[in-house]
Tab-separated table of C-alpha atoms in Angstrom:
chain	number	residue	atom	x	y	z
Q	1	UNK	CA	125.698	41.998	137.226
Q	2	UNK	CA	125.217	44.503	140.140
Q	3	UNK	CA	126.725	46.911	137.820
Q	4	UNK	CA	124.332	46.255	135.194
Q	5	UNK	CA	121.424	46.273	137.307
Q	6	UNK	CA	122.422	49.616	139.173
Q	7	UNK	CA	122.709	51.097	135.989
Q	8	UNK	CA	119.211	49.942	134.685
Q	9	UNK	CA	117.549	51.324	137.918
Q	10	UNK	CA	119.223	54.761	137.317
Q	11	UNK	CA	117.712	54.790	134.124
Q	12	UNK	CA	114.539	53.095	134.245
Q	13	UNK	CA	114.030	55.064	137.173
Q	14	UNK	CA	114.964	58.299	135.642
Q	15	UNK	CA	112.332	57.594	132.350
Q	16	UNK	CA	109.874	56.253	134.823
Q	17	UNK	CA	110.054	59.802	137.137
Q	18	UNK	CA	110.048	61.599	133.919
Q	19	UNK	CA	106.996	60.254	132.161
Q	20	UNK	CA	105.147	60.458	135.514
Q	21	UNK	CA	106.578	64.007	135.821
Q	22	UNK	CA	105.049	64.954	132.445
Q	23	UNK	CA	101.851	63.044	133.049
Q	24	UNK	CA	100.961	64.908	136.537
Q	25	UNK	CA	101.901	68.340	134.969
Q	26	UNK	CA	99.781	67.846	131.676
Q	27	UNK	CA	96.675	66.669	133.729
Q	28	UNK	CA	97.267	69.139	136.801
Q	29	UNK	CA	96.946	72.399	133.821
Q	30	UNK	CA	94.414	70.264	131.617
Q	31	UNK	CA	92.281	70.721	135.139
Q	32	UNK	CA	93.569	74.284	135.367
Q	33	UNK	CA	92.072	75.044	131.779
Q	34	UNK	CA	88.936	73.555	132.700
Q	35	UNK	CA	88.391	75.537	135.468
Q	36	UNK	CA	89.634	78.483	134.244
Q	37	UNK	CA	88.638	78.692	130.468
Q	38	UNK	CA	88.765	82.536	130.152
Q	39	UNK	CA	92.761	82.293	130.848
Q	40	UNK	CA	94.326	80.875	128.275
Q	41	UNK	CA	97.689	80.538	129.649
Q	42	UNK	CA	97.400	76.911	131.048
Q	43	UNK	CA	96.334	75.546	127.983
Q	44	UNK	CA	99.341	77.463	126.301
Q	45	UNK	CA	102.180	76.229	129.116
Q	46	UNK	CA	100.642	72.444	127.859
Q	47	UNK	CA	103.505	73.197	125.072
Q	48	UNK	CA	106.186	73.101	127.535
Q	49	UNK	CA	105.909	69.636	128.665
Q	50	UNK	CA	108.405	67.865	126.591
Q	51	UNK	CA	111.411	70.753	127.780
Q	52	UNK	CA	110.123	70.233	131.397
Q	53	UNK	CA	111.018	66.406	130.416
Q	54	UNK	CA	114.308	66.851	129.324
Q	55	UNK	CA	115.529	69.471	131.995
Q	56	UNK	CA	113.938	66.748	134.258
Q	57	UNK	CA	115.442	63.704	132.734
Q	58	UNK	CA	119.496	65.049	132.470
Q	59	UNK	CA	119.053	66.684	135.817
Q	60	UNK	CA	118.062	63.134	137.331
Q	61	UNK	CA	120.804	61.488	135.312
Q	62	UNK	CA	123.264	64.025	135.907
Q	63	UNK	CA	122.615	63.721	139.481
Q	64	UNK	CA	122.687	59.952	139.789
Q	65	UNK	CA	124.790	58.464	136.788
Q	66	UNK	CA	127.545	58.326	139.264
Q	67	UNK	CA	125.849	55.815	141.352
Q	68	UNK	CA	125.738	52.953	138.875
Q	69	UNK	CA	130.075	52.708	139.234
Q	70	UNK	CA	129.720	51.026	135.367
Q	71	UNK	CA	133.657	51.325	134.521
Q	72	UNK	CA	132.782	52.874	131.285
Q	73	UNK	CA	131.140	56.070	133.138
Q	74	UNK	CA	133.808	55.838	135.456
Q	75	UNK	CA	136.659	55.927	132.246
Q	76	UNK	CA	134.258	58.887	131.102
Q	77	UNK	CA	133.156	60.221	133.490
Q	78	UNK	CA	134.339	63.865	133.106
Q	79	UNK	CA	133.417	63.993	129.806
Q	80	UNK	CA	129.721	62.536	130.618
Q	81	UNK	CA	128.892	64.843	133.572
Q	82	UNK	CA	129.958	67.773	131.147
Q	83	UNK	CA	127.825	66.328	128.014
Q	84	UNK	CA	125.093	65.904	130.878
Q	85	UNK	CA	125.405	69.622	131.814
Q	86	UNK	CA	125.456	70.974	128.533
Q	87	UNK	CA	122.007	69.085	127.482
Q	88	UNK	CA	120.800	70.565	131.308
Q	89	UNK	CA	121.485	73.998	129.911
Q	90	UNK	CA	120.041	73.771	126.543
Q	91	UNK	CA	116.779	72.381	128.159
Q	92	UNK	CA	116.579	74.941	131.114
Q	93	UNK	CA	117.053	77.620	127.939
Q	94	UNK	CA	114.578	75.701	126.061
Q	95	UNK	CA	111.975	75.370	128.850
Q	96	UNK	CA	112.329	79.101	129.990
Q	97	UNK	CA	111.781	80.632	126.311
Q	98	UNK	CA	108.564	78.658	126.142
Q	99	UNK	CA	107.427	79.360	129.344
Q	100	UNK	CA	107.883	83.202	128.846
Q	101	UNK	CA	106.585	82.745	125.294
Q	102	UNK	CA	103.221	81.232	126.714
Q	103	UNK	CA	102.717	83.829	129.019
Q	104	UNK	CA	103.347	86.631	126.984
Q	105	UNK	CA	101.140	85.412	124.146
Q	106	UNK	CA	98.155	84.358	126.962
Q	107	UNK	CA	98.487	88.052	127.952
Q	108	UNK	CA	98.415	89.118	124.382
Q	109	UNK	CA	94.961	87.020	123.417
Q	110	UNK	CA	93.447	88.230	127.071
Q	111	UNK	CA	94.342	92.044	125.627
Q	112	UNK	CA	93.060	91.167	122.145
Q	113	UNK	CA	89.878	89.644	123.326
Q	114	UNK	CA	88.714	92.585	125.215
Q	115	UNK	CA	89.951	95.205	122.769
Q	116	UNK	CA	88.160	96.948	120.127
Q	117	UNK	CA	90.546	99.351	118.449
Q	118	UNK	CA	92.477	97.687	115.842
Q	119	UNK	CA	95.222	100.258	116.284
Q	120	UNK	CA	96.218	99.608	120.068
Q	121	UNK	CA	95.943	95.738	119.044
Q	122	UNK	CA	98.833	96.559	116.244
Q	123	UNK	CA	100.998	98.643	118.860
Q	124	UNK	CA	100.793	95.424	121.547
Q	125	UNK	CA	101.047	93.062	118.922
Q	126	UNK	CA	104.595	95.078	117.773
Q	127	UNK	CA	105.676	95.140	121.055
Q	128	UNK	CA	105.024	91.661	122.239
Q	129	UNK	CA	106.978	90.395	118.930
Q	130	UNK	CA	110.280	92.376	119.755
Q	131	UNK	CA	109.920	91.172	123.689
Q	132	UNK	CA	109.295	87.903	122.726
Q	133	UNK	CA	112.605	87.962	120.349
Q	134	UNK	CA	114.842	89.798	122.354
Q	135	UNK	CA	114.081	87.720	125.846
Q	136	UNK	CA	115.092	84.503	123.309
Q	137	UNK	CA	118.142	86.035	122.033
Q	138	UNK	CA	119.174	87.078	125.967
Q	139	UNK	CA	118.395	83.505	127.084
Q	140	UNK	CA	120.440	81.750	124.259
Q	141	UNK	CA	123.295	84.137	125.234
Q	142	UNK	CA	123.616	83.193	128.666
Q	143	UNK	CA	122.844	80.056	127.771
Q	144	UNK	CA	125.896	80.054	125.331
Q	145	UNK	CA	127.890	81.328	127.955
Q	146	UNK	CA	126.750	78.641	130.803
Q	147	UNK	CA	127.782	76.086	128.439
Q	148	UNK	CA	131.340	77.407	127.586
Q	149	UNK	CA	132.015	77.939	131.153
Q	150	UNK	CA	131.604	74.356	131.926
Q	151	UNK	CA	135.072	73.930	129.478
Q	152	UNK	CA	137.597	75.233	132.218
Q	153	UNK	CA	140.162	76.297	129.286
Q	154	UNK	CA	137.500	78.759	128.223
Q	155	UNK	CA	137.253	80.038	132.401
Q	156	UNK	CA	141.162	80.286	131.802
Q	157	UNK	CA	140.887	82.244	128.637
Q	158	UNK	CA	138.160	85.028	130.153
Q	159	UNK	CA	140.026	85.117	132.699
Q	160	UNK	CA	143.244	86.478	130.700
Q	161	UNK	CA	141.554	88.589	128.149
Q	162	UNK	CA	139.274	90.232	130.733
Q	163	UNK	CA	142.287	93.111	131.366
Q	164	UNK	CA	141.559	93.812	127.367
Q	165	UNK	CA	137.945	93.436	127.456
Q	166	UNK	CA	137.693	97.676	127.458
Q	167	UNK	CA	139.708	98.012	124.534
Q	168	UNK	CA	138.177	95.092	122.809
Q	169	UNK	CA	134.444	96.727	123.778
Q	170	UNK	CA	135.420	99.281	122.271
Q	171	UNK	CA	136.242	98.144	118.744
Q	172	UNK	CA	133.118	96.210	118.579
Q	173	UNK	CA	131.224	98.971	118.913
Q	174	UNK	CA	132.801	100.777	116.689
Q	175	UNK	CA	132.518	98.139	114.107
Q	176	UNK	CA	128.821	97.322	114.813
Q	177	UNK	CA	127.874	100.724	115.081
Q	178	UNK	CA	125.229	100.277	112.185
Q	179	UNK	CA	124.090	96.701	113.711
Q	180	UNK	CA	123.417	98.479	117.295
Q	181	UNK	CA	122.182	101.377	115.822
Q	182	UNK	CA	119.042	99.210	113.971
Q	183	UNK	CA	119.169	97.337	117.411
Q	184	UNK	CA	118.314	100.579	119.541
Q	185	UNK	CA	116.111	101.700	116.277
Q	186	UNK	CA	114.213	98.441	117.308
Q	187	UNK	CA	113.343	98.984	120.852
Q	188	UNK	CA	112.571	102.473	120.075
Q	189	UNK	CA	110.147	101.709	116.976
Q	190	UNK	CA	108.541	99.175	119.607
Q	191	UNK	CA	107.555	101.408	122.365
Q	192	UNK	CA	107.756	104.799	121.148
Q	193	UNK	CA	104.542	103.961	118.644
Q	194	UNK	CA	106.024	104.796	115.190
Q	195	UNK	CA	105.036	102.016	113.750
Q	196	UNK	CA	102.780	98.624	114.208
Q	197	UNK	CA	102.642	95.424	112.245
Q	198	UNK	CA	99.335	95.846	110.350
Q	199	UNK	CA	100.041	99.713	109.784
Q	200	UNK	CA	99.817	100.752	105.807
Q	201	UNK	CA	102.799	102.988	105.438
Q	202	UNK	CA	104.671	104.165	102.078
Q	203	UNK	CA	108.258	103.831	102.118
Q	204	UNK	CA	110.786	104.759	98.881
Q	205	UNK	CA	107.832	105.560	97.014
Q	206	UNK	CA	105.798	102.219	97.205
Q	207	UNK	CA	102.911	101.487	99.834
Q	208	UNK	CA	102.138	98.409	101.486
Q	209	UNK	CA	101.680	96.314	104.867
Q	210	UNK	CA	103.876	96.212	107.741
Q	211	UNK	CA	104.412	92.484	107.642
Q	212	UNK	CA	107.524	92.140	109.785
Q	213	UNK	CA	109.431	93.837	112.670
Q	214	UNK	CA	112.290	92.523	113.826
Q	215	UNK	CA	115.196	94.116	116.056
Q	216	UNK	CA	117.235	94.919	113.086
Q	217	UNK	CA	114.557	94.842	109.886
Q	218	UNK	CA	111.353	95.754	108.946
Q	219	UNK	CA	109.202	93.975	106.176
Q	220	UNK	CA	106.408	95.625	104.443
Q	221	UNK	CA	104.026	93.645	101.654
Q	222	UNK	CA	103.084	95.395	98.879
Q	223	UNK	CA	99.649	95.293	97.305
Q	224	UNK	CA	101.649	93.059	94.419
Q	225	UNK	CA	102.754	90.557	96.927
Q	226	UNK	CA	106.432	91.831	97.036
Q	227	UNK	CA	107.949	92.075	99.718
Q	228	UNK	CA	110.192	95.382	100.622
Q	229	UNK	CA	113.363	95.052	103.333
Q	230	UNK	CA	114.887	97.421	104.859
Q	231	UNK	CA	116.227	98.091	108.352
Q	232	UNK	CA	114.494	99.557	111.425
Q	233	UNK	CA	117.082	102.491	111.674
Q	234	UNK	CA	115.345	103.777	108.562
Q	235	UNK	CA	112.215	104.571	110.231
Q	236	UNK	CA	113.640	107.035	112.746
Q	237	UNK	CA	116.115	108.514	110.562
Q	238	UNK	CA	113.861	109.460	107.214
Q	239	UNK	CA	110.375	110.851	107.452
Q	240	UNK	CA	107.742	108.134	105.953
Q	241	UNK	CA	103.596	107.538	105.329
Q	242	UNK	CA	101.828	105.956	108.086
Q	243	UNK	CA	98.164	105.820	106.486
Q	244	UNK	CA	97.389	104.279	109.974
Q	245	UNK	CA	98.310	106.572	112.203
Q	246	UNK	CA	95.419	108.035	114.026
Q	247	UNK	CA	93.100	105.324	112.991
Q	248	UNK	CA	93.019	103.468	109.762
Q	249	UNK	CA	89.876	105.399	108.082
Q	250	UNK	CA	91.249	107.324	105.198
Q	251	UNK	CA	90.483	110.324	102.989
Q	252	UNK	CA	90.980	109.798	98.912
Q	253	UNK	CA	90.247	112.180	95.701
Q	254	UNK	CA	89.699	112.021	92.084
Q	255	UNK	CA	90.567	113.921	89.570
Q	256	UNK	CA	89.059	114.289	86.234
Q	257	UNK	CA	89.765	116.619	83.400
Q	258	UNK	CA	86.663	117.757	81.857
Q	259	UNK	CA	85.893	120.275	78.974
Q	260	UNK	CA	84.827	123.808	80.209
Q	261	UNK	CA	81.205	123.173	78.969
Q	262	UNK	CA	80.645	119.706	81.664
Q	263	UNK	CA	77.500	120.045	83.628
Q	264	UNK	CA	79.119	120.613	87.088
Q	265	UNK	CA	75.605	119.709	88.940
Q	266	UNK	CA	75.064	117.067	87.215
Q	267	UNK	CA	78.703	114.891	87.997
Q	268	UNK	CA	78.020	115.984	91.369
Q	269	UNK	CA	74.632	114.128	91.668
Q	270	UNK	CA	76.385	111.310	89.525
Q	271	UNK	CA	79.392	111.066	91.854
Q	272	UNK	CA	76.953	110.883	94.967
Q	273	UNK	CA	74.402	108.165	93.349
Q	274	UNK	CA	77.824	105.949	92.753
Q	275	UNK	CA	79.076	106.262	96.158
Q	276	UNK	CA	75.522	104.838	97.644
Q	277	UNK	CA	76.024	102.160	95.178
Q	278	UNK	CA	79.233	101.057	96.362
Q	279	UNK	CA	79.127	99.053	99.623
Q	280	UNK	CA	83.245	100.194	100.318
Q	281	UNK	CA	81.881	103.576	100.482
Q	282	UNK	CA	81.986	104.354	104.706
Q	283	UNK	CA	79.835	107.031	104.197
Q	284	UNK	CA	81.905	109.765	106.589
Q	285	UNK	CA	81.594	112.339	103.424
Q	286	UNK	CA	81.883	113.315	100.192
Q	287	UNK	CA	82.299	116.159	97.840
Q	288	UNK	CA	82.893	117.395	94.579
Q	289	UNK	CA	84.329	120.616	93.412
Q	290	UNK	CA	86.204	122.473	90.395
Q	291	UNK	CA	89.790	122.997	91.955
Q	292	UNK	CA	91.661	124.565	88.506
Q	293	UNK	CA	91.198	125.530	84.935
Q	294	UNK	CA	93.677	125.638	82.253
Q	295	UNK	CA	92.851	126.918	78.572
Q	296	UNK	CA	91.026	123.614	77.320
Q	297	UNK	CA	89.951	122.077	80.407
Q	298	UNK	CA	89.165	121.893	84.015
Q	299	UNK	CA	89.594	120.181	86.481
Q	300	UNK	CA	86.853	118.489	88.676
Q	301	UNK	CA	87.686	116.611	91.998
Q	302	UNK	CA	85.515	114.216	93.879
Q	303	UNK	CA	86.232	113.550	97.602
Q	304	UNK	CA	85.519	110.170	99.244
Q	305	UNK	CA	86.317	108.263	102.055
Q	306	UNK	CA	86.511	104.781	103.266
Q	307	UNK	CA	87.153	102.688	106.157
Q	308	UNK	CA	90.750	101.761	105.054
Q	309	UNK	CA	93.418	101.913	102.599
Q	310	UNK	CA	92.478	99.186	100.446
Q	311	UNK	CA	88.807	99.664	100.451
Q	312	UNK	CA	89.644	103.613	99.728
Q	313	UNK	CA	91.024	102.521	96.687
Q	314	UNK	CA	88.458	100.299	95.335
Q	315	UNK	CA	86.261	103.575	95.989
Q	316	UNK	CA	88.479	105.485	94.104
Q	317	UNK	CA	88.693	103.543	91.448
Q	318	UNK	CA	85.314	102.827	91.324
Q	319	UNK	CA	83.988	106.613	91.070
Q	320	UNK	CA	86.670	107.110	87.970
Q	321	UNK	CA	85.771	104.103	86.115
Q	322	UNK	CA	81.793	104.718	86.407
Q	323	UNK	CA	82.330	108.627	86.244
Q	324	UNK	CA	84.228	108.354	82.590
Q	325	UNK	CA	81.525	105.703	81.705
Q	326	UNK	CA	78.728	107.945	82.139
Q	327	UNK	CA	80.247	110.635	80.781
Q	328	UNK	CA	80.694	109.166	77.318
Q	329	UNK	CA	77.641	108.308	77.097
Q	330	UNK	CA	75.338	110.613	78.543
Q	331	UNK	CA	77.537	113.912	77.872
Q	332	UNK	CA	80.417	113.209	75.373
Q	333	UNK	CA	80.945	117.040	74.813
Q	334	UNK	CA	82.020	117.317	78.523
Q	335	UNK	CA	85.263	115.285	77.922
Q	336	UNK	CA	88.550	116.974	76.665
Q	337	UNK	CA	88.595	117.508	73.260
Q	338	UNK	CA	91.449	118.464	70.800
Q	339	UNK	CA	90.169	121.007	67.941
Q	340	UNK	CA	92.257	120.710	64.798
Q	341	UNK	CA	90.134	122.345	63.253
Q	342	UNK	CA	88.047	125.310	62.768
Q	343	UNK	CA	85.129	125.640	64.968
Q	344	UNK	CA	81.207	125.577	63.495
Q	345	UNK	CA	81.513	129.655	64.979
Q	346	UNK	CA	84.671	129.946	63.355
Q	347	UNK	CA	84.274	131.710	60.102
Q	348	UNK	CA	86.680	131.581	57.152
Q	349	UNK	CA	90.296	132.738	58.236
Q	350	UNK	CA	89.690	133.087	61.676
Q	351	UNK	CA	92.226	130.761	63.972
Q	352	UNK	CA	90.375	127.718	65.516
Q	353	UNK	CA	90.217	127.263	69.021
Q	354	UNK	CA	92.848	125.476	70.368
């Protein structure tokens, strides 16, 4: 009975400490937040209550299960002060990703709520992804490694293979040269400004969205929804389209092939009339010019420019759509035409204009 009731205290005691734990700590940065509503990094570390629990609750038992002298602990008790230690680990991992996640992404909103230009917000927003991911991926490896030293025939087994740990170094990078590469590609992508989630880019010949950037693959969207993989190492080995680069306002043209006789003046005060219809129009400039002539045409481009990619291309498309519409009706005999035939100025025998 003095068994049983030791062991009851050691864990009602531990739940007890442990809800009161996560009680005081919710309320003490619920009060925090209050008082300081412009930071929002105690509202954010509210998250982290339930890991602070857990590292709290196995360190208390882990520290105390010894006390109850229940003879099943004491048959087990290796093996329970080892399952003990590995929950201790995977909690302390736990608890210090989501600590570090919090703050980083506190001192990401503070950044994004005093900052104007979109294109700085893209860079930080890149960069605080890949920090984010590799500080997780360093903390589950030491993690990993915390919780196989606790086994001592894995201490025994580093120990031995750490006189072939050069040669073994060595053919593993060797044989992850292309995974390290896209690693380092990663990190440099990140904070040498290449590229930014949110950055319009064209890539193998299709353009689209940076969606994704990982440390070993980017992810772009295409206006069609697909979605376009490839690694990070391809960035800073081939040369690629950042439409964002500089600031996302953009420069487009259209091109339309009209018959020699087209009333140049006149598409040019058409062209200008549908711009200051069209609300995607920015209004930075405009212009429209004859840039070539062939035999049985010419060719007339319009210049126009728009805030961004996708409104540039509702411009575009706009201008060509209204321009061809307009032309039809108001001046058929500017659009290319295909003579088979003589010409009214053609007389009998002569050859017809092509």
């Amino acid at each position: 009975m003095n068994h049983a009731l030791r062991l009851l205290i050691v864990l009602g005691g531990s739940v007890l400490l442990t809800l009161a734990a996560g009680w005081v700590t919710d309320l003490l940065l619920r009060r925090a937040d209050a008082r300081h509503p412009e930071t929002p990094l105690w509202n954010a570390l509210r998250c982290c209550r339930h890991a602070l629990q857990i590292v709290l609750f196995a360190a208390l038992l882990r520290a105390a299960y010894r006390q109850t002298a229940w003879r099943p602990l004491r048959e087990h008790e290796v093996a329970v002060g080892r399952t003990l230690s590995l929950v201790l680990i995977g909690a302390g991992a736990w608890l210090t990703v989501v600590v570090a996640s919090a703050a980083v992404e506190s001192g990401y909103a503070r950044y994004a709520a005093g900052t104007r230009d979109p294109a700085r917000l893209r860079r930080v927003r890149t960069q605080v992804t890949l920090i984010t991911r590799v500080l997780t991926a360093v903390v589950a490896v030491v993690a990993a490694a915390a919780m196989l030293l606790t086994f001592p025939g894995f201490r025994a087994l580093g120990t031995s293979m750490l006189a072939s740990a050069g040669i073994i170094g060595i053919v593993a990078g060797v044989a992850a040269q292309s995974t390290l590469g896209n690693l380092f590609a990663g990190f440099q992508i990140a904070f040498g400004d290449m590229v930014r989630i949110g950055d319009t880019v064209v890539v193998a010949g299709e353009w689209g969205v940076v969606e994704e950037i990982t440390l070993t693959f980017l992810a772009v969207r295409t206006w069609d929804e697909r979605r376009i993989t490839m690694p990070v190492s391809y960035f800073t080995t081939r040369p690629f389209e950042n439409w964002s680069r500089g600031g996302v306002q953009m420069t487009g043209t259209v091109f339309l092939h009209c018959d020699h006789s087209a009333p140049v003046d006149l598409i040019r005060d058409k062209v200008h009339e549908i711009l200051h219809q069209c609300p995607q129009w920015d209004g930075r400039g405009w212009d429209v010019a004859v840039t070539e002539t062939t035999p049985s045409t010419m060719v007339v481009r319009a210049i126009v420019t728009a805030k961004d990619a996708d409104d540039l291309w509702t411009v575009r498309c706009a201008v060509r759509e209204q321009l061809v519409a307009w032309l039809s009706e108001k001046h058929p005999g500017a659009l290319p035409r295909l003579l088979l035939g003589p010409s009214p100025q053609d007389g009998p025998g002569r050859t017809p204009h092509p």
